[in-house]
Amino acid sequence: MNEQDVDALVTKLVDLPQTFIRKLGISLDEELMKIDLEMVHIMILHMLLLSETNPMMSEVGKKLSISNAMMTHIIDEMEKKKLVERVRDGDDRRVVKLSVTKRGQEILKKAGEHHKSMAMKFLAGLSKNDQADFLKAIETIHNILSANKGAVNEKSH
């Protein structure tokens, strides 16, 4: 690929998340908007639910490339909304772990159901051929990302 093609590909890759949001009509439903839920809140809730143990706040921030100061601010907001709880380590009170509350689990489930519904509506508006092409493209992207091809080394940021 020449430099111009690479530049065009990078531009499309960077624009992809916003294009998904705009074209799929992904938004939060009214109830979720009332609690002022942001995408970072959903990402943190999702990460916490996928963790086998309560991760340290600093670990979550590192995985999402969020500074400790910003994580403190975000988690303060999430605690006020009763989405997460800070859990102090019994042996070392400096260690702060995060736990999803029941309300946080319910909110994440509702957001997931809403996003799935919006995606289903989008796909229903496509022709069968476009649906097949879209599925193939998504599967290709998923497979490439899952195989870690071209992964960026975290230390290179």
mmCIF file with all atom_site columns, N, CA and C in Angstrom, residues 39-86:
data_model
loop_
_atom_site.group_PDB
_atom_site.id
_atom_site.type_symbol
_atom_site.label_atom_id
_atom_site.label_alt_id
_atom_site.label_comp_id
_atom_site.label_asym_id
_atom_site.label_entity_id
_atom_site.label_seq_id
_atom_site.pdbx_PDB_ins_code
_atom_site.Cartn_x
_atom_site.Cartn_y
_atom_site.Cartn_z
_atom_site.occupancy
_atom_site.B_iso_or_equiv
_atom_site.pdbx_formal_charge
_atom_site.auth_seq_id
_atom_site.auth_comp_id
_atom_site.auth_asym_id
_atom_site.auth_atom_id
_atom_site.pdbx_PDB_model_num
ATOM 1   N N  . MET A 1 39 ? -20.250 7.379   27.317 1.00 0.00 ? 39 MET A N  1
ATOM 2   C CA . MET A 1 39 ? -19.663 6.165   26.756 1.00 0.00 ? 39 MET A CA 1
ATOM 3   C C  . MET A 1 39 ? -18.566 5.611   27.664 1.00 0.00 ? 39 MET A C  1
ATOM 4   N N  . VAL A 1 40 ? -17.782 6.482   28.305 1.00 0.00 ? 40 VAL A N  1
ATOM 5   C CA . VAL A 1 40 ? -16.721 6.008   29.197 1.00 0.00 ? 40 VAL A CA 1
ATOM 6   C C  . VAL A 1 40 ? -17.320 5.235   30.374 1.00 0.00 ? 40 VAL A C  1
ATOM 7   N N  . HIS A 1 41 ? -18.489 5.646   30.848 1.00 0.00 ? 41 HIS A N  1
ATOM 8   C CA . HIS A 1 41 ? -19.151 4.922   31.939 1.00 0.00 ? 41 HIS A CA 1
ATOM 9   C C  . HIS A 1 41 ? -19.523 3.512   31.483 1.00 0.00 ? 41 HIS A C  1
ATOM 10  N N  . ILE A 1 42 ? -20.062 3.408   30.271 1.00 0.00 ? 42 ILE A N  1
ATOM 11  C CA . ILE A 1 42 ? -20.440 2.101   29.730 1.00 0.00 ? 42 ILE A CA 1
ATOM 12  C C  . ILE A 1 42 ? -19.199 1.227   29.560 1.00 0.00 ? 42 ILE A C  1
ATOM 13  N N  . MET A 1 43 ? -18.113 1.816   29.049 1.00 0.00 ? 43 MET A N  1
ATOM 14  C CA . MET A 1 43 ? -16.878 1.050   28.856 1.00 0.00 ? 43 MET A CA 1
ATOM 15  C C  . MET A 1 43 ? -16.339 0.530   30.184 1.00 0.00 ? 43 MET A C  1
ATOM 16  N N  . ILE A 1 44 ? -16.367 1.365   31.211 1.00 0.00 ? 44 ILE A N  1
ATOM 17  C CA . ILE A 1 44 ? -15.869 0.948   32.526 1.00 0.00 ? 44 ILE A CA 1
ATOM 18  C C  . ILE A 1 44 ? -16.766 -0.132  33.108 1.00 0.00 ? 44 ILE A C  1
ATOM 19  N N  . LEU A 1 45 ? -18.077 0.051   33.038 1.00 0.00 ? 45 LEU A N  1
ATOM 20  C CA . LEU A 1 45 ? -19.000 -0.971  33.551 1.00 0.00 ? 45 LEU A CA 1
ATOM 21  C C  . LEU A 1 45 ? -18.770 -2.299  32.842 1.00 0.00 ? 45 LEU A C  1
ATOM 22  N N  . HIS A 1 46 ? -18.630 -2.246  31.530 1.00 0.00 ? 46 HIS A N  1
ATOM 23  C CA . HIS A 1 46 ? -18.419 -3.463  30.743 1.00 0.00 ? 46 HIS A CA 1
ATOM 24  C C  . HIS A 1 46 ? -17.119 -4.151  31.155 1.00 0.00 ? 46 HIS A C  1
ATOM 25  N N  . MET A 1 47 ? -16.059 -3.369  31.311 1.00 0.00 ? 47 MET A N  1
ATOM 26  C CA . MET A 1 47 ? -14.768 -3.930  31.714 1.00 0.00 ? 47 MET A CA 1
ATOM 27  C C  . MET A 1 47 ? -14.856 -4.578  33.097 1.00 0.00 ? 47 MET A C  1
ATOM 28  N N  . LEU A 1 48 ? -15.550 -3.918  34.018 1.00 0.00 ? 48 LEU A N  1
ATOM 29  C CA . LEU A 1 48 ? -15.675 -4.457  35.373 1.00 0.00 ? 48 LEU A CA 1
ATOM 30  C C  . LEU A 1 48 ? -16.462 -5.761  35.378 1.00 0.00 ? 48 LEU A C  1
ATOM 31  N N  . LEU A 1 49 ? -17.520 -5.821  34.579 1.00 0.00 ? 49 LEU A N  1
ATOM 32  C CA . LEU A 1 49 ? -18.323 -7.046  34.548 1.00 0.00 ? 49 LEU A CA 1
ATOM 33  C C  . LEU A 1 49 ? -17.573 -8.208  33.909 1.00 0.00 ? 49 LEU A C  1
ATOM 34  N N  . LEU A 1 50 ? -16.661 -7.913  33.005 1.00 0.00 ? 50 LEU A N  1
ATOM 35  C CA . LEU A 1 50 ? -15.885 -8.974  32.360 1.00 0.00 ? 50 LEU A CA 1
ATOM 36  C C  . LEU A 1 50 ? -14.728 -9.466  33.227 1.00 0.00 ? 50 LEU A C  1
ATOM 37  N N  . SER A 1 51 ? -14.376 -8.699  34.251 1.00 0.00 ? 51 SER A N  1
ATOM 38  C CA . SER A 1 51 ? -13.263 -9.073  35.126 1.00 0.00 ? 51 SER A CA 1
ATOM 39  C C  . SER A 1 51 ? -13.673 -10.191 36.074 1.00 0.00 ? 51 SER A C  1
ATOM 40  N N  . GLU A 1 52 ? -12.769 -11.141 36.264 1.00 0.00 ? 52 GLU A N  1
ATOM 41  C CA . GLU A 1 52 ? -13.040 -12.248 37.184 1.00 0.00 ? 52 GLU A CA 1
ATOM 42  C C  . GLU A 1 52 ? -12.995 -11.784 38.634 1.00 0.00 ? 52 GLU A C  1
ATOM 43  N N  . THR A 1 53 ? -12.168 -10.795 38.908 1.00 0.00 ? 53 THR A N  1
ATOM 44  C CA . THR A 1 53 ? -12.071 -10.222 40.254 1.00 0.00 ? 53 THR A CA 1
ATOM 45  C C  . THR A 1 53 ? -12.265 -8.716  40.134 1.00 0.00 ? 53 THR A C  1
ATOM 46  N N  . ASN A 1 54 ? -12.469 -8.060  41.262 1.00 0.00 ? 54 ASN A N  1
ATOM 47  C CA . ASN A 1 54 ? -12.587 -6.603  41.241 1.00 0.00 ? 54 ASN A CA 1
ATOM 48  C C  . ASN A 1 54 ? -11.222 -6.006  40.905 1.00 0.00 ? 54 ASN A C  1
ATOM 49  N N  . PRO A 1 55 ? -11.092 -5.357  39.745 1.00 0.00 ? 55 PRO A N  1
ATOM 50  C CA . PRO A 1 55 ? -9.792  -4.797  39.368 1.00 0.00 ? 55 PRO A CA 1
ATOM 51  C C  . PRO A 1 55 ? -9.493  -3.509  40.129 1.00 0.00 ? 55 PRO A C  1
ATOM 52  N N  . MET A 1 56 ? -8.214  -3.195  40.222 1.00 0.00 ? 56 MET A N  1
ATOM 53  C CA . MET A 1 56 ? -7.818  -1.933  40.841 1.00 0.00 ? 56 MET A CA 1
ATOM 54  C C  . MET A 1 56 ? -8.206  -0.791  39.901 1.00 0.00 ? 56 MET A C  1
ATOM 55  N N  . MET A 1 57 ? -8.571  0.331   40.495 1.00 0.00 ? 57 MET A N  1
ATOM 56  C CA . MET A 1 57 ? -8.973  1.492   39.718 1.00 0.00 ? 57 MET A CA 1
ATOM 57  C C  . MET A 1 57 ? -7.869  1.895   38.741 1.00 0.00 ? 57 MET A C  1
ATOM 58  N N  . SER A 1 58 ? -6.625  1.835   39.180 1.00 0.00 ? 58 SER A N  1
ATOM 59  C CA . SER A 1 58 ? -5.499  2.219   38.319 1.00 0.00 ? 58 SER A CA 1
ATOM 60  C C  . SER A 1 58 ? -5.355  1.272   37.126 1.00 0.00 ? 58 SER A C  1
ATOM 61  N N  . GLU A 1 59 ? -5.668  -0.018  37.313 1.00 0.00 ? 59 GLU A N  1
ATOM 62  C CA . GLU A 1 59 ? -5.599  -0.985  36.211 1.00 0.00 ? 59 GLU A CA 1
ATOM 63  C C  . GLU A 1 59 ? -6.632  -0.657  35.141 1.00 0.00 ? 59 GLU A C  1
ATOM 64  N N  . VAL A 1 60 ? -7.847  -0.326  35.578 1.00 0.00 ? 60 VAL A N  1
ATOM 65  C CA . VAL A 1 60 ? -8.913  0.026   34.635 1.00 0.00 ? 60 VAL A CA 1
ATOM 66  C C  . VAL A 1 60 ? -8.497  1.269   33.851 1.00 0.00 ? 60 VAL A C  1
ATOM 67  N N  . GLY A 1 61 ? -7.983  2.265   34.559 1.00 0.00 ? 61 GLY A N  1
ATOM 68  C CA . GLY A 1 61 ? -7.533  3.486   33.900 1.00 0.00 ? 61 GLY A CA 1
ATOM 69  C C  . GLY A 1 61 ? -6.438  3.221   32.887 1.00 0.00 ? 61 GLY A C  1
ATOM 70  N N  . LYS A 1 62 ? -5.501  2.368   33.247 1.00 0.00 ? 62 LYS A N  1
ATOM 71  C CA . LYS A 1 62 ? -4.392  2.051   32.345 1.00 0.00 ? 62 LYS A CA 1
ATOM 72  C C  . LYS A 1 62 ? -4.904  1.368   31.077 1.00 0.00 ? 62 LYS A C  1
ATOM 73  N N  . LYS A 1 63 ? -5.824  0.412   31.230 1.00 0.00 ? 63 LYS A N  1
ATOM 74  C CA . LYS A 1 63 ? -6.363  -0.299  30.064 1.00 0.00 ? 63 LYS A CA 1
ATOM 75  C C  . LYS A 1 63 ? -7.139  0.631   29.138 1.00 0.00 ? 63 LYS A C  1
ATOM 76  N N  . LEU A 1 64 ? -7.747  1.668   29.702 1.00 0.00 ? 64 LEU A N  1
ATOM 77  C CA . LEU A 1 64 ? -8.527  2.612   28.895 1.00 0.00 ? 64 LEU A CA 1
ATOM 78  C C  . LEU A 1 64 ? -7.740  3.881   28.560 1.00 0.00 ? 64 LEU A C  1
ATOM 79  N N  . SER A 1 65 ? -6.452  3.894   28.917 1.00 0.00 ? 65 SER A N  1
ATOM 80  C CA . SER A 1 65 ? -5.583  5.066   28.693 1.00 0.00 ? 65 SER A CA 1
ATOM 81  C C  . SER A 1 65 ? -6.149  6.329   29.339 1.00 0.00 ? 65 SER A C  1
ATOM 82  N N  . ILE A 1 66 ? -6.595  6.182   30.589 1.00 0.00 ? 66 ILE A N  1
ATOM 83  C CA . ILE A 1 66 ? -7.136  7.300   31.364 1.00 0.00 ? 66 ILE A CA 1
ATOM 84  C C  . ILE A 1 66 ? -6.221  7.515   32.567 1.00 0.00 ? 66 ILE A C  1
ATOM 85  N N  . SER A 1 67 ? -5.845  8.758   32.807 1.00 0.00 ? 67 SER A N  1
ATOM 86  C CA . SER A 1 67 ? -4.954  9.067   33.926 1.00 0.00 ? 67 SER A CA 1
ATOM 87  C C  . SER A 1 67 ? -5.637  8.753   35.259 1.00 0.00 ? 67 SER A C  1
ATOM 88  N N  . ASN A 1 68 ? -4.826  8.571   36.305 1.00 0.00 ? 68 ASN A N  1
ATOM 89  C CA . ASN A 1 68 ? -5.385  8.310   37.637 1.00 0.00 ? 68 ASN A CA 1
ATOM 90  C C  . ASN A 1 68 ? -6.273  9.456   38.101 1.00 0.00 ? 68 ASN A C  1
ATOM 91  N N  . ALA A 1 69 ? -5.859  10.696  37.826 1.00 0.00 ? 69 ALA A N  1
ATOM 92  C CA . ALA A 1 69 ? -6.662  11.855  38.237 1.00 0.00 ? 69 ALA A CA 1
ATOM 93  C C  . ALA A 1 69 ? -8.021  11.850  37.542 1.00 0.00 ? 69 ALA A C  1
ATOM 94  N N  . MET A 1 70 ? -8.024  11.560  36.244 1.00 0.00 ? 70 MET A N  1
ATOM 95  C CA . MET A 1 70 ? -9.287  11.527  35.504 1.00 0.00 ? 70 MET A CA 1
ATOM 96  C C  . MET A 1 70 ? -10.143 10.345  35.946 1.00 0.00 ? 70 MET A C  1
ATOM 97  N N  . MET A 1 71 ? -9.512  9.199   36.214 1.00 0.00 ? 71 MET A N  1
ATOM 98  C CA . MET A 1 71 ? -10.264 8.033   36.706 1.00 0.00 ? 71 MET A CA 1
ATOM 99  C C  . MET A 1 71 ? -10.945 8.368   38.026 1.00 0.00 ? 71 MET A C  1
ATOM 100 N N  . THR A 1 72 ? -10.249 9.073   38.904 1.00 0.00 ? 72 THR A N  1
ATOM 101 C CA . THR A 1 72 ? -10.840 9.465   40.185 1.00 0.00 ? 72 THR A CA 1
ATOM 102 C C  . THR A 1 72 ? -12.099 10.285  39.941 1.00 0.00 ? 72 THR A C  1
ATOM 103 N N  . HIS A 1 73 ? -12.028 11.238  39.031 1.00 0.00 ? 73 HIS A N  1
ATOM 104 C CA . HIS A 1 73 ? -13.181 12.080  38.700 1.00 0.00 ? 73 HIS A CA 1
ATOM 105 C C  . HIS A 1 73 ? -14.328 11.239  38.119 1.00 0.00 ? 73 HIS A C  1
ATOM 106 N N  . ILE A 1 74 ? -14.011 10.361  37.176 1.00 0.00 ? 74 ILE A N  1
ATOM 107 C CA . ILE A 1 74 ? -15.038 9.529   36.531 1.00 0.00 ? 74 ILE A CA 1
ATOM 108 C C  . ILE A 1 74 ? -15.686 8.600   37.550 1.00 0.00 ? 74 ILE A C  1
ATOM 109 N N  . ILE A 1 75 ? -14.882 7.967   38.396 1.00 0.00 ? 75 ILE A N  1
ATOM 110 C CA . ILE A 1 75 ? -15.427 7.038   39.391 1.00 0.00 ? 75 ILE A CA 1
ATOM 111 C C  . ILE A 1 75 ? -16.242 7.792   40.432 1.00 0.00 ? 75 ILE A C  1
ATOM 112 N N  . ASP A 1 76 ? -15.841 9.010   40.785 1.00 0.00 ? 76 ASP A N  1
ATOM 113 C CA . ASP A 1 76 ? -16.669 9.839   41.676 1.00 0.00 ? 76 ASP A CA 1
ATOM 114 C C  . ASP A 1 76 ? -18.062 10.019  41.076 1.00 0.00 ? 76 ASP A C  1
ATOM 115 N N  . GLU A 1 77 ? -18.114 10.351  39.779 1.00 0.00 ? 77 GLU A N  1
ATOM 116 C CA . GLU A 1 77 ? -19.401 10.521  39.091 1.00 0.00 ? 77 GLU A CA 1
ATOM 117 C C  . GLU A 1 77 ? -20.204 9.219   39.109 1.00 0.00 ? 77 GLU A C  1
ATOM 118 N N  . MET A 1 78 ? -19.527 8.114   38.820 1.00 0.00 ? 78 MET A N  1
ATOM 119 C CA . MET A 1 78 ? -20.212 6.820   38.749 1.00 0.00 ? 78 MET A CA 1
ATOM 120 C C  . MET A 1 78 ? -20.720 6.389   40.118 1.00 0.00 ? 78 MET A C  1
ATOM 121 N N  . GLU A 1 79 ? -19.977 6.716   41.177 1.00 0.00 ? 79 GLU A N  1
ATOM 122 C CA . GLU A 1 79 ? -20.444 6.403   42.533 1.00 0.00 ? 79 GLU A CA 1
ATOM 123 C C  . GLU A 1 79 ? -21.684 7.222   42.878 1.00 0.00 ? 79 GLU A C  1
ATOM 124 N N  . LYS A 1 80 ? -21.689 8.493   42.510 1.00 0.00 ? 80 LYS A N  1
ATOM 125 C CA . LYS A 1 80 ? -22.859 9.338   42.771 1.00 0.00 ? 80 LYS A CA 1
ATOM 126 C C  . LYS A 1 80 ? -24.100 8.797   42.068 1.00 0.00 ? 80 LYS A C  1
ATOM 127 N N  . LYS A 1 81 ? -23.892 8.187   40.907 1.00 0.00 ? 81 LYS A N  1
ATOM 128 C CA . LYS A 1 81 ? -25.001 7.605   40.136 1.00 0.00 ? 81 LYS A CA 1
ATOM 129 C C  . LYS A 1 81 ? -25.308 6.178   40.584 1.00 0.00 ? 81 LYS A C  1
ATOM 130 N N  . LYS A 1 82 ? -24.558 5.710   41.592 1.00 0.00 ? 82 LYS A N  1
ATOM 131 C CA . LYS A 1 82 ? -24.716 4.373   42.164 1.00 0.00 ? 82 LYS A CA 1
ATOM 132 C C  . LYS A 1 82 ? -24.498 3.259   41.129 1.00 0.00 ? 82 LYS A C  1
ATOM 133 N N  . LEU A 1 83 ? -23.495 3.473   40.260 1.00 0.00 ? 83 LEU A N  1
ATOM 134 C CA . LEU A 1 83 ? -23.152 2.485   39.244 1.00 0.00 ? 83 LEU A CA 1
ATOM 135 C C  . LEU A 1 83 ? -22.014 1.580   39.693 1.00 0.00 ? 83 LEU A C  1
ATOM 136 N N  . VAL A 1 84 ? -21.094 2.130   40.486 1.00 0.00 ? 84 VAL A N  1
ATOM 137 C CA . VAL A 1 84 ? -19.942 1.374   40.985 1.00 0.00 ? 84 VAL A CA 1
ATOM 138 C C  . VAL A 1 84 ? -19.704 1.710   42.446 1.00 0.00 ? 84 VAL A C  1
ATOM 139 N N  . GLU A 1 85 ? -18.894 0.865   43.073 1.00 0.00 ? 85 GLU A N  1
ATOM 140 C CA . GLU A 1 85 ? -18.452 1.109   44.452 1.00 0.00 ? 85 GLU A CA 1
ATOM 141 C C  . GLU A 1 85 ? -16.938 0.957   44.494 1.00 0.00 ? 85 GLU A C  1
ATOM 142 N N  . ARG A 1 86 ? -16.313 1.786   45.299 1.00 0.00 ? 86 ARG A N  1
ATOM 143 C CA . ARG A 1 86 ? -14.889 1.607   45.578 1.00 0.00 ? 86 ARG A CA 1
ATOM 144 C C  . ARG A 1 86 ? -14.784 0.595   46.713 1.00 0.00 ? 86 ARG A C  1
#
